[in-house]
């Protein structure tokens, strides 16, 4: 019975391939248990924050890599048409690169999470974190597509018109983000300061990613886009 064929492979070979995949899943479960019961308590008990970061960064990508390896071994020991094998290899190449990208994304995210800032500078951390993660994933996706033979130059050319349209639509948002960087680095004022912007005067109550809010003497909130604040004269009355 085990020698009977199903889709070009014997029942025995199908069974072995399924067992390989199940074995990979069992290994992942054992690693999860080991990490939860042994490794995590150990790294969290040390004074060094770096081992916590490395454990967090590696945990999920390593488990995913083991599952991928099990599936790859299980598939490649069976007989398939060459066209299907090529599709599997391409998919595997993409997933491996994305898994490595996932590791670096988690690593940078965890490192930035550990950076504690005070005051307004703390507001910049989510922006920095998202920017770095976008860059990491863009690099990973480009490398993954390049590995399977996609012409990146041609792809970028195809996306060029859409990219220009998106850039034009998002230019105010980009200007506000850079305005936020300028406010938080130059520090022309702080939350709680009384300032005058053009003909408006009041107390700064919030500096956000997109805008700055001040409360005037009538207790009304006035919102200014950050790029406009950086382009105009500001009088910090509290510093006088």
mmCIF file of C-alpha atoms in Angstrom:
data_model
loop_
_atom_site.group_PDB
_atom_site.id
_atom_site.type_symbol
_atom_site.label_atom_id
_atom_site.label_comp_id
_atom_site.label_asym_id
_atom_site.label_seq_id
_atom_site.Cartn_x
_atom_site.Cartn_y
_atom_site.Cartn_z
ATOM 1 C CA UNK A 1 0.000 0.000 0.000
ATOM 2 C CA UNK A 2 2.820 2.405 0.841
ATOM 3 C CA UNK A 3 4.228 1.864 -2.640
ATOM 4 C CA UNK A 4 1.057 3.114 -4.328
ATOM 5 C CA UNK A 5 1.540 6.427 -6.095
ATOM 6 C CA UNK A 6 -0.424 9.614 -5.586
ATOM 7 C CA UNK A 7 0.343 12.587 -7.897
ATOM 8 C CA UNK A 8 3.642 11.030 -8.950
ATOM 9 C CA UNK A 9 4.902 10.161 -5.440
ATOM 10 C CA UNK A 10 4.440 7.091 -3.266
ATOM 11 C CA UNK A 11 2.248 7.172 -0.186
ATOM 12 C CA UNK A 12 5.390 6.488 1.845
ATOM 13 C CA UNK A 13 7.141 9.597 0.499
ATOM 14 C CA UNK A 14 4.052 11.710 1.131
ATOM 15 C CA UNK A 15 3.924 10.410 4.698
ATOM 16 C CA UNK A 16 7.631 11.145 5.314
ATOM 17 C CA UNK A 17 7.233 14.695 3.964
ATOM 18 C CA UNK A 18 4.242 15.300 6.226
ATOM 19 C CA UNK A 19 6.216 13.958 9.194
ATOM 20 C CA UNK A 20 9.082 16.356 8.356
ATOM 21 C CA UNK A 21 6.689 19.308 8.478
ATOM 22 C CA UNK A 22 5.159 18.040 11.723
ATOM 23 C CA UNK A 23 8.684 17.604 13.111
ATOM 24 C CA UNK A 24 9.476 21.245 12.279
ATOM 25 C CA UNK A 25 6.293 22.332 14.077
ATOM 26 C CA UNK A 26 7.224 20.228 17.127
ATOM 27 C CA UNK A 27 10.724 21.767 17.177
ATOM 28 C CA UNK A 28 9.161 25.241 17.110
ATOM 29 C CA UNK A 29 6.861 24.306 20.005
ATOM 30 C CA UNK A 30 9.817 22.973 21.996
ATOM 31 C CA UNK A 31 11.805 26.154 21.271
ATOM 32 C CA UNK A 32 8.848 28.247 22.439
ATOM 33 C CA UNK A 33 8.704 26.270 25.675
ATOM 34 C CA UNK A 34 12.472 26.533 26.144
ATOM 35 C CA UNK A 35 12.373 30.264 25.485
ATOM 36 C CA UNK A 36 9.464 30.834 27.877
ATOM 37 C CA UNK A 37 10.728 28.657 30.720
ATOM 38 C CA UNK A 38 14.509 29.051 30.475
ATOM 39 C CA UNK A 39 15.902 31.683 28.088
ATOM 40 C CA UNK A 40 13.468 34.546 28.745
ATOM 41 C CA UNK A 41 13.735 34.366 32.583
ATOM 42 C CA UNK A 42 17.517 34.254 32.219
ATOM 43 C CA UNK A 43 17.883 37.278 29.902
ATOM 44 C CA UNK A 44 15.340 39.366 31.814
ATOM 45 C CA UNK A 45 17.216 38.617 35.026
ATOM 46 C CA UNK A 46 20.467 40.149 33.779
ATOM 47 C CA UNK A 47 21.389 43.833 33.992
ATOM 48 C CA UNK A 48 22.349 43.887 30.301
ATOM 49 C CA UNK A 49 19.498 45.112 28.100
ATOM 50 C CA UNK A 50 21.180 43.906 24.897
ATOM 51 C CA UNK A 51 20.448 40.216 25.526
ATOM 52 C CA UNK A 52 16.729 41.038 25.939
ATOM 53 C CA UNK A 53 16.806 42.852 22.598
ATOM 54 C CA UNK A 54 18.572 39.988 20.809
ATOM 55 C CA UNK A 55 16.201 37.369 22.289
ATOM 56 C CA UNK A 56 13.113 39.361 21.286
ATOM 57 C CA UNK A 57 14.513 40.049 17.805
ATOM 58 C CA UNK A 58 15.447 36.429 17.076
ATOM 59 C CA UNK A 59 12.570 34.536 18.687
ATOM 60 C CA UNK A 60 9.821 34.795 16.059
ATOM 61 C CA UNK A 61 12.040 34.952 12.902
ATOM 62 C CA UNK A 62 13.967 31.814 13.982
ATOM 63 C CA UNK A 63 10.714 29.894 14.514
ATOM 64 C CA UNK A 64 9.456 30.989 11.099
ATOM 65 C CA UNK A 65 12.778 29.993 9.507
ATOM 66 C CA UNK A 66 12.508 26.477 11.013
ATOM 67 C CA UNK A 67 8.995 26.067 9.587
ATOM 68 C CA UNK A 68 10.235 27.275 6.191
ATOM 69 C CA UNK A 69 13.150 24.847 6.293
ATOM 70 C CA UNK A 70 10.859 21.931 7.160
ATOM 71 C CA UNK A 71 8.475 22.765 4.318
ATOM 72 C CA UNK A 72 11.376 23.210 1.876
ATOM 73 C CA UNK A 73 12.897 19.817 2.763
ATOM 74 C CA UNK A 74 9.484 18.133 2.620
ATOM 75 C CA UNK A 75 8.672 19.551 -0.811
ATOM 76 C CA UNK A 76 12.074 18.987 -2.381
ATOM 77 C CA UNK A 77 12.186 15.304 -1.549
ATOM 78 C CA UNK A 78 9.064 14.790 -3.657
ATOM 79 C CA UNK A 79 8.815 14.672 -7.425
ATOM 80 C CA UNK A 80 7.242 17.705 -9.076
ATOM 81 C CA UNK A 81 7.303 19.333 -12.503
ATOM 82 C CA UNK A 82 10.263 21.692 -12.950
ATOM 83 C CA UNK A 83 7.939 24.673 -13.308
ATOM 84 C CA UNK A 84 6.427 24.028 -9.873
ATOM 85 C CA UNK A 85 9.864 23.534 -8.284
ATOM 86 C CA UNK A 86 10.942 26.900 -9.693
ATOM 87 C CA UNK A 87 7.889 28.604 -8.208
ATOM 88 C CA UNK A 88 8.594 27.003 -4.822
ATOM 89 C CA UNK A 89 12.267 28.038 -4.911
ATOM 90 C CA UNK A 90 11.369 31.621 -5.826
ATOM 91 C CA UNK A 91 8.777 31.806 -3.058
ATOM 92 C CA UNK A 92 11.286 30.338 -0.614
ATOM 93 C CA UNK A 93 13.937 32.900 -1.623
ATOM 94 C CA UNK A 94 11.490 35.753 -1.076
ATOM 95 C CA UNK A 95 10.314 34.436 2.296
ATOM 96 C CA UNK A 96 13.857 33.905 3.592
ATOM 97 C CA UNK A 97 14.868 37.479 2.735
ATOM 98 C CA UNK A 98 11.653 38.824 4.295
ATOM 99 C CA UNK A 99 12.308 36.729 7.395
ATOM 100 C CA UNK A 100 15.777 38.270 7.732
ATOM 101 C CA UNK A 101 14.203 41.688 7.162
ATOM 102 C CA UNK A 102 11.685 40.889 9.891
ATOM 103 C CA UNK A 103 14.571 40.158 12.267
ATOM 104 C CA UNK A 104 16.270 43.499 11.530
ATOM 105 C CA UNK A 105 12.942 45.320 11.835
ATOM 106 C CA UNK A 106 12.334 43.800 15.261
ATOM 107 C CA UNK A 107 15.958 44.509 16.257
ATOM 108 C CA UNK A 108 15.826 48.220 15.378
ATOM 109 C CA UNK A 109 12.346 48.556 16.860
ATOM 110 C CA UNK A 110 13.464 47.003 20.136
ATOM 111 C CA UNK A 111 16.641 49.106 20.281
ATOM 112 C CA UNK A 112 14.663 52.300 19.712
ATOM 113 C CA UNK A 113 12.065 51.210 22.259
ATOM 114 C CA UNK A 114 14.817 51.123 24.849
ATOM 115 C CA UNK A 115 15.836 54.699 24.142
ATOM 116 C CA UNK A 116 14.009 56.750 26.729
ATOM 117 C CA UNK A 117 13.935 60.475 26.186
ATOM 118 C CA UNK A 118 12.593 63.303 28.257
ATOM 119 C CA UNK A 119 10.216 66.097 27.349
ATOM 120 C CA UNK A 120 9.422 66.922 23.759
ATOM 121 C CA UNK A 121 12.203 64.767 22.303
ATOM 122 C CA UNK A 122 10.233 61.698 23.377
ATOM 123 C CA UNK A 123 7.560 62.666 20.855
ATOM 124 C CA UNK A 124 10.024 62.095 18.009
ATOM 125 C CA UNK A 125 10.666 58.447 18.831
ATOM 126 C CA UNK A 126 7.532 57.080 17.059
ATOM 127 C CA UNK A 127 8.440 59.079 13.934
ATOM 128 C CA UNK A 128 12.052 57.868 13.955
ATOM 129 C CA UNK A 129 10.894 54.303 14.604
ATOM 130 C CA UNK A 130 8.410 54.272 11.718
ATOM 131 C CA UNK A 131 10.914 55.885 9.357
ATOM 132 C CA UNK A 132 13.603 53.298 10.110
ATOM 133 C CA UNK A 133 11.127 50.411 9.812
ATOM 134 C CA UNK A 134 9.898 51.669 6.440
ATOM 135 C CA UNK A 135 13.488 51.935 5.172
ATOM 136 C CA UNK A 136 14.369 48.431 6.468
ATOM 137 C CA UNK A 137 11.305 46.851 4.855
ATOM 138 C CA UNK A 138 11.802 48.695 1.572
ATOM 139 C CA UNK A 139 15.388 47.412 1.395
ATOM 140 C CA UNK A 140 14.210 43.893 2.262
ATOM 141 C CA UNK A 141 11.454 43.887 -0.372
ATOM 142 C CA UNK A 142 13.833 45.205 -3.051
ATOM 143 C CA UNK A 143 16.410 42.518 -2.199
ATOM 144 C CA UNK A 144 13.728 39.799 -2.192
ATOM 145 C CA UNK A 145 12.427 40.809 -5.610
ATOM 146 C CA UNK A 146 15.961 41.141 -6.965
ATOM 147 C CA UNK A 147 16.770 37.584 -5.790
ATOM 148 C CA UNK A 148 14.009 36.132 -7.976
ATOM 149 C CA UNK A 149 15.071 38.064 -11.063
ATOM 150 C CA UNK A 150 12.748 41.069 -10.949
ATOM 151 C CA UNK A 151 14.193 44.050 -12.787
ATOM 152 C CA UNK A 152 14.170 46.650 -10.020
ATOM 153 C CA UNK A 153 15.058 49.531 -12.352
ATOM 154 C CA UNK A 154 12.127 48.735 -14.626
ATOM 155 C CA UNK A 155 9.822 48.360 -11.619
ATOM 156 C CA UNK A 156 10.891 51.714 -10.210
ATOM 157 C CA UNK A 157 10.338 53.270 -13.615
ATOM 158 C CA UNK A 158 6.819 51.851 -13.721
ATOM 159 C CA UNK A 159 6.093 53.204 -10.269
ATOM 160 C CA UNK A 160 7.681 56.562 -11.044
ATOM 161 C CA UNK A 161 4.520 58.373 -12.132
ATOM 162 C CA UNK A 162 2.562 57.048 -9.160
ATOM 163 C CA UNK A 163 5.434 58.003 -6.861
ATOM 164 C CA UNK A 164 5.455 61.569 -8.165
ATOM 165 C CA UNK A 165 1.702 61.861 -7.653
ATOM 166 C CA UNK A 166 1.996 60.475 -4.133
ATOM 167 C CA UNK A 167 4.875 62.834 -3.311
ATOM 168 C CA UNK A 168 2.828 65.827 -4.452
ATOM 169 C CA UNK A 169 -0.153 64.710 -2.395
ATOM 170 C CA UNK A 170 1.967 64.104 0.690
ATOM 171 C CA UNK A 171 4.190 67.170 0.513
ATOM 172 C CA UNK A 172 2.315 69.024 3.278
ATOM 173 C CA UNK A 173 2.633 66.006 5.567
ATOM 174 C CA UNK A 174 6.356 65.761 4.836
ATOM 175 C CA UNK A 175 6.794 69.484 5.513
ATOM 176 C CA UNK A 176 4.976 69.114 8.833
ATOM 177 C CA UNK A 177 7.219 66.207 9.865
ATOM 178 C CA UNK A 178 10.355 68.201 9.060
ATOM 179 C CA UNK A 179 8.815 71.146 10.876
ATOM 180 C CA UNK A 180 8.396 68.934 13.934
ATOM 181 C CA UNK A 181 12.066 67.936 13.757
ATOM 182 C CA UNK A 182 13.024 71.616 13.564
ATOM 183 C CA UNK A 183 10.876 72.580 16.566
ATOM 184 C CA UNK A 184 12.136 69.727 18.728
ATOM 185 C CA UNK A 185 15.807 70.198 17.835
ATOM 186 C CA UNK A 186 16.039 74.017 17.787
ATOM 187 C CA UNK A 187 13.602 74.327 20.745
ATOM 188 C CA UNK A 188 12.340 77.857 20.070
ATOM 189 C CA UNK A 189 9.745 77.152 22.756
ATOM 190 C CA UNK A 190 8.583 74.413 25.131
ATOM 191 C CA UNK A 191 5.197 73.225 26.307
ATOM 192 C CA UNK A 192 3.954 75.749 28.855
ATOM 193 C CA UNK A 193 5.732 78.726 27.258
ATOM 194 C CA UNK A 194 3.761 81.775 26.227
ATOM 195 C CA UNK A 195 4.525 82.649 22.610
ATOM 196 C CA UNK A 196 3.366 84.964 19.867
ATOM 197 C CA UNK A 197 2.929 83.545 16.346
ATOM 198 C CA UNK A 198 1.976 86.238 13.820
ATOM 199 C CA UNK A 199 -0.938 88.042 15.498
ATOM 200 C CA UNK A 200 -1.802 85.155 17.816
ATOM 201 C CA UNK A 201 -0.583 84.891 21.383
ATOM 202 C CA UNK A 202 -1.047 82.136 23.928
ATOM 203 C CA UNK A 203 0.408 79.245 25.901
ATOM 204 C CA UNK A 204 1.814 76.171 24.122
ATOM 205 C CA UNK A 205 -0.220 73.141 25.210
ATOM 206 C CA UNK A 206 0.968 70.498 22.747
ATOM 207 C CA UNK A 207 3.555 69.863 20.032
ATOM 208 C CA UNK A 208 2.434 67.003 17.819
ATOM 209 C CA UNK A 209 3.730 65.306 14.707
ATOM 210 C CA UNK A 210 1.565 67.449 12.436
ATOM 211 C CA UNK A 211 0.741 70.581 14.404
ATOM 212 C CA UNK A 212 1.355 72.745 17.451
ATOM 213 C CA UNK A 213 -1.486 73.905 19.674
ATOM 214 C CA UNK A 214 -1.583 77.052 21.783
ATOM 215 C CA UNK A 215 -4.293 78.283 24.122
ATOM 216 C CA UNK A 216 -5.022 81.990 23.871
ATOM 217 C CA UNK A 217 -6.144 84.217 26.713
ATOM 218 C CA UNK A 218 -9.789 83.413 25.944
ATOM 219 C CA UNK A 219 -9.043 79.709 26.644
ATOM 220 C CA UNK A 220 -9.482 78.840 22.983
ATOM 221 C CA UNK A 221 -7.176 76.339 21.269
ATOM 222 C CA UNK A 222 -5.419 77.563 18.122
ATOM 223 C CA UNK A 223 -3.752 74.941 15.931
ATOM 224 C CA UNK A 224 -0.798 75.766 13.668
ATOM 225 C CA UNK A 225 0.703 73.379 11.087
ATOM 226 C CA UNK A 226 4.307 72.841 12.156
ATOM 227 C CA UNK A 227 5.783 73.854 8.806
ATOM 228 C CA UNK A 228 4.080 77.249 9.089
ATOM 229 C CA UNK A 229 5.541 77.793 12.557
ATOM 230 C CA UNK A 230 9.059 77.121 11.264
ATOM 231 C CA UNK A 231 8.487 79.560 8.390
ATOM 232 C CA UNK A 232 7.330 82.464 10.529
ATOM 233 C CA UNK A 233 8.715 84.655 13.297
ATOM 234 C CA UNK A 234 8.079 83.391 16.826
ATOM 235 C CA UNK A 235 8.293 85.551 19.946
ATOM 236 C CA UNK A 236 8.838 83.514 23.106
ATOM 237 C CA UNK A 237 7.310 85.826 25.694
ATOM 238 C CA UNK A 238 8.256 83.467 28.557
ATOM 239 C CA UNK A 239 11.941 83.925 27.804
ATOM 240 C CA UNK A 240 11.795 87.725 27.971
#
